[in-house]
């Protein structure tokens, strides 16, 4: 058995060995003690055991609903379809982006990320939410932090990368280029025509 000190994250979990264990939400941002054995984790606050978890559980997260505020419990059990519908209400680009996030990995592991993205985007006007999603999708940045940074830095006000005008050189033919048909004809006339192999 070992003892470790840990800080409770804002999502009501502590981290141990790459796995997350829930703690009563009233302890968010406080330091707690973990009593760790090969089979269990017991969380102590103010000399009292406040949470017990099995270390051998499946997945990267062990969450007990009673540890979460009521609104978080409700969010936790809502499905992919619920969040897609909520994203669609902000516009087609937001809905498309959320589906892209879901499809990038296992739906359950992406659910928390989508929850954070959608609830953050809902704080902004629809035009900004859509522009931020277009930009994030264009650059392949499917993270909550990426979307948040685009909005925080006002990058959603800049022209979207797909709509940028093509460079002038791409529209005009190269200055010294010759038409291939004219080039072939002039070559034939200078060699006296094609007489076949010699």
GROMACS .gro file of C-alpha atoms in nm:
model
  198
    1UNK     CA    1   0.000   0.000   0.000
    2UNK     CA    2   0.118   0.354  -0.081
    3UNK     CA    3  -0.012   0.705  -0.016
    4UNK     CA    4  -0.015   0.977  -0.281
    5UNK     CA    5  -0.129   1.336  -0.278
    6UNK     CA    6  -0.348   1.456  -0.568
    7UNK     CA    7  -0.546   1.761  -0.673
    8UNK     CA    8  -0.911   1.719  -0.775
    9UNK     CA    9  -0.957   1.840  -1.133
   10UNK     CA   10  -1.248   2.059  -1.241
   11UNK     CA   11  -1.417   1.751  -1.389
   12UNK     CA   12  -1.439   1.597  -1.037
   13UNK     CA   13  -1.163   1.339  -1.096
   14UNK     CA   14  -0.813   1.270  -0.968
   15UNK     CA   15  -0.545   1.113  -1.187
   16UNK     CA   16  -0.338   0.811  -1.089
   17UNK     CA   17  -0.117   0.617  -1.326
   18UNK     CA   18  -0.291   0.750  -1.637
   19UNK     CA   19  -0.639   0.659  -1.509
   20UNK     CA   20  -0.905   0.895  -1.367
   21UNK     CA   21  -1.111   0.835  -1.052
   22UNK     CA   22  -1.413   1.043  -0.951
   23UNK     CA   23  -1.433   1.237  -0.625
   24UNK     CA   24  -1.733   1.425  -0.477
   25UNK     CA   25  -1.771   1.752  -0.670
   26UNK     CA   26  -1.754   1.967  -0.355
   27UNK     CA   27  -1.380   1.881  -0.344
   28UNK     CA   28  -1.297   2.029  -0.687
   29UNK     CA   29  -0.956   2.202  -0.687
   30UNK     CA   30  -0.875   2.076  -0.337
   31UNK     CA   31  -0.586   1.847  -0.250
   32UNK     CA   32  -0.675   1.496  -0.130
   33UNK     CA   33  -0.486   1.184  -0.028
   34UNK     CA   34  -0.503   0.856  -0.220
   35UNK     CA   35  -0.449   0.524  -0.045
   36UNK     CA   36  -0.336   0.298  -0.327
   37UNK     CA   37  -0.319  -0.083  -0.333
   38UNK     CA   38  -0.284  -0.312  -0.636
   39UNK     CA   39  -0.662  -0.360  -0.637
   40UNK     CA   40  -0.813  -0.035  -0.505
   41UNK     CA   41  -0.794   0.343  -0.469
   42UNK     CA   42  -0.948   0.510  -0.165
   43UNK     CA   43  -0.967   0.891  -0.161
   44UNK     CA   44  -0.941   1.077   0.171
   45UNK     CA   45  -1.030   1.438   0.249
   46UNK     CA   46  -1.020   1.586   0.599
   47UNK     CA   47  -0.919   1.242   0.735
   48UNK     CA   48  -1.236   1.085   0.598
   49UNK     CA   49  -1.273   0.830   0.314
   50UNK     CA   50  -1.484   1.005   0.049
   51UNK     CA   51  -1.447   0.771  -0.252
   52UNK     CA   52  -1.354   0.409  -0.325
   53UNK     CA   53  -1.265   0.268  -0.668
   54UNK     CA   54  -1.152  -0.065  -0.809
   55UNK     CA   55  -0.818  -0.023  -0.990
   56UNK     CA   56  -0.895  -0.316  -1.220
   57UNK     CA   57  -1.194  -0.159  -1.394
   58UNK     CA   58  -1.214  -0.129  -1.772
   59UNK     CA   59  -1.141   0.197  -1.949
   60UNK     CA   60  -0.942   0.505  -1.854
   61UNK     CA   61  -1.204   0.647  -1.620
   62UNK     CA   62  -1.390   0.526  -1.312
   63UNK     CA   63  -1.683   0.761  -1.247
   64UNK     CA   64  -1.959   0.731  -0.986
   65UNK     CA   65  -2.267   0.939  -1.065
   66UNK     CA   66  -2.314   1.040  -0.701
   67UNK     CA   67  -1.983   1.229  -0.720
   68UNK     CA   68  -2.105   1.462  -0.997
   69UNK     CA   69  -2.334   1.767  -0.977
   70UNK     CA   70  -2.685   1.689  -1.103
   71UNK     CA   71  -2.636   1.870  -1.435
   72UNK     CA   72  -2.314   1.676  -1.505
   73UNK     CA   73  -2.490   1.343  -1.445
   74UNK     CA   74  -2.751   1.440  -1.704
   75UNK     CA   75  -2.481   1.537  -1.956
   76UNK     CA   76  -2.290   1.216  -1.898
   77UNK     CA   77  -2.578   0.994  -2.005
   78UNK     CA   78  -2.683   1.179  -2.317
   79UNK     CA   79  -2.603   1.013  -2.647
   80UNK     CA   80  -2.418   1.105  -2.964
   81UNK     CA   81  -2.750   1.182  -3.135
   82UNK     CA   82  -2.840   1.434  -2.861
   83UNK     CA   83  -2.514   1.629  -2.907
   84UNK     CA   84  -2.534   1.616  -3.287
   85UNK     CA   85  -2.885   1.760  -3.272
   86UNK     CA   86  -2.772   2.034  -3.033
   87UNK     CA   87  -2.480   2.118  -3.266
   88UNK     CA   88  -2.709   2.125  -3.572
   89UNK     CA   89  -2.912   2.401  -3.404
   90UNK     CA   90  -2.607   2.628  -3.435
   91UNK     CA   91  -2.575   2.561  -3.808
   92UNK     CA   92  -2.463   2.310  -4.066
   93UNK     CA   93  -2.090   2.374  -4.017
   94UNK     CA   94  -2.112   2.312  -3.642
   95UNK     CA   95  -2.307   1.990  -3.694
   96UNK     CA   96  -2.058   1.869  -3.954
   97UNK     CA   97  -1.764   1.951  -3.724
   98UNK     CA   98  -1.915   1.764  -3.428
   99UNK     CA   99  -1.972   1.455  -3.645
  100UNK     CA  100  -1.609   1.479  -3.757
  101UNK     CA  101  -1.496   1.485  -3.392
  102UNK     CA  102  -1.712   1.183  -3.309
  103UNK     CA  103  -1.584   0.988  -3.611
  104UNK     CA  104  -1.218   1.053  -3.521
  105UNK     CA  105  -1.226   0.797  -3.239
  106UNK     CA  106  -1.451   0.577  -3.028
  107UNK     CA  107  -1.774   0.768  -2.964
  108UNK     CA  108  -1.766   0.722  -2.587
  109UNK     CA  109  -1.414   0.860  -2.559
  110UNK     CA  110  -1.513   1.160  -2.775
  111UNK     CA  111  -1.836   1.236  -2.589
  112UNK     CA  112  -1.676   1.456  -2.323
  113UNK     CA  113  -1.483   1.649  -2.587
  114UNK     CA  114  -1.801   1.711  -2.789
  115UNK     CA  115  -1.987   1.820  -2.474
  116UNK     CA  116  -1.716   2.077  -2.401
  117UNK     CA  117  -1.706   2.202  -2.762
  118UNK     CA  118  -2.083   2.236  -2.802
  119UNK     CA  119  -2.146   2.403  -2.467
  120UNK     CA  120  -1.860   2.649  -2.538
  121UNK     CA  121  -1.985   2.732  -2.889
  122UNK     CA  122  -2.333   2.801  -2.754
  123UNK     CA  123  -2.192   3.107  -2.575
  124UNK     CA  124  -2.116   3.275  -2.910
  125UNK     CA  125  -2.325   3.409  -3.199
  126UNK     CA  126  -2.407   3.141  -3.455
  127UNK     CA  127  -2.191   3.302  -3.726
  128UNK     CA  128  -1.882   3.287  -3.503
  129UNK     CA  129  -1.950   2.928  -3.399
  130UNK     CA  130  -1.980   2.820  -3.762
  131UNK     CA  131  -1.668   3.010  -3.871
  132UNK     CA  132  -1.465   2.863  -3.585
  133UNK     CA  133  -1.573   2.510  -3.679
  134UNK     CA  134  -1.488   2.564  -4.047
  135UNK     CA  135  -1.140   2.687  -3.956
  136UNK     CA  136  -1.076   2.410  -3.702
  137UNK     CA  137  -1.193   2.144  -3.949
  138UNK     CA  138  -0.981   2.287  -4.232
  139UNK     CA  139  -0.667   2.257  -4.019
  140UNK     CA  140  -0.765   1.915  -3.879
  141UNK     CA  141  -0.780   2.050  -3.523
  142UNK     CA  142  -1.063   1.854  -3.362
  143UNK     CA  143  -0.986   1.953  -3.002
  144UNK     CA  144  -1.184   2.168  -2.760
  145UNK     CA  145  -0.875   2.379  -2.700
  146UNK     CA  146  -0.835   2.441  -3.073
  147UNK     CA  147  -1.192   2.570  -3.109
  148UNK     CA  148  -1.162   2.777  -2.792
  149UNK     CA  149  -0.834   2.936  -2.908
  150UNK     CA  150  -0.978   3.026  -3.249
  151UNK     CA  151  -1.260   3.214  -3.078
  152UNK     CA  152  -1.040   3.367  -2.808
  153UNK     CA  153  -0.794   3.502  -3.067
  154UNK     CA  154  -1.068   3.617  -3.304
  155UNK     CA  155  -0.939   3.399  -3.588
  156UNK     CA  156  -1.297   3.319  -3.683
  157UNK     CA  157  -1.325   3.679  -3.815
  158UNK     CA  158  -1.051   3.614  -4.073
  159UNK     CA  159  -1.146   3.481  -4.419
  160UNK     CA  160  -1.180   3.105  -4.409
  161UNK     CA  161  -0.887   2.922  -4.574
  162UNK     CA  162  -1.113   2.753  -4.834
  163UNK     CA  163  -1.257   3.085  -4.948
  164UNK     CA  164  -0.923   3.259  -4.991
  165UNK     CA  165  -0.875   3.386  -5.347
  166UNK     CA  166  -0.631   3.179  -5.555
  167UNK     CA  167  -0.292   3.330  -5.612
  168UNK     CA  168  -0.255   3.544  -5.924
  169UNK     CA  169   0.003   3.306  -6.070
  170UNK     CA  170  -0.246   3.021  -6.054
  171UNK     CA  171  -0.497   3.213  -6.268
  172UNK     CA  172  -0.264   3.340  -6.541
  173UNK     CA  173  -0.068   3.112  -6.773
  174UNK     CA  174   0.310   3.112  -6.722
  175UNK     CA  175   0.467   3.405  -6.907
  176UNK     CA  176   0.701   3.208  -7.131
  177UNK     CA  177   0.492   2.895  -7.176
  178UNK     CA  178   0.412   2.781  -7.533
  179UNK     CA  179   0.108   2.589  -7.648
  180UNK     CA  180   0.208   2.222  -7.686
  181UNK     CA  181   0.031   2.185  -8.023
  182UNK     CA  182   0.221   2.483  -8.167
  183UNK     CA  183   0.544   2.348  -8.028
  184UNK     CA  184   0.486   2.004  -8.187
  185UNK     CA  185   0.392   2.159  -8.525
  186UNK     CA  186   0.700   2.380  -8.537
  187UNK     CA  187   0.921   2.086  -8.450
  188UNK     CA  188   0.775   1.874  -8.730
  189UNK     CA  189   0.818   2.148  -8.987
  190UNK     CA  190   1.182   2.205  -8.889
  191UNK     CA  191   1.264   1.835  -8.927
  192UNK     CA  192   1.080   1.795  -9.253
  193UNK     CA  193   0.791   1.597  -9.108
  194UNK     CA  194   0.776   1.263  -8.946
  195UNK     CA  195   0.936   0.997  -9.169
  196UNK     CA  196   0.908   0.722  -8.917
  197UNK     CA  197   1.198   0.531  -8.764
  198UNK     CA  198   1.523   0.506  -8.964
   0.00000   0.00000   0.00000
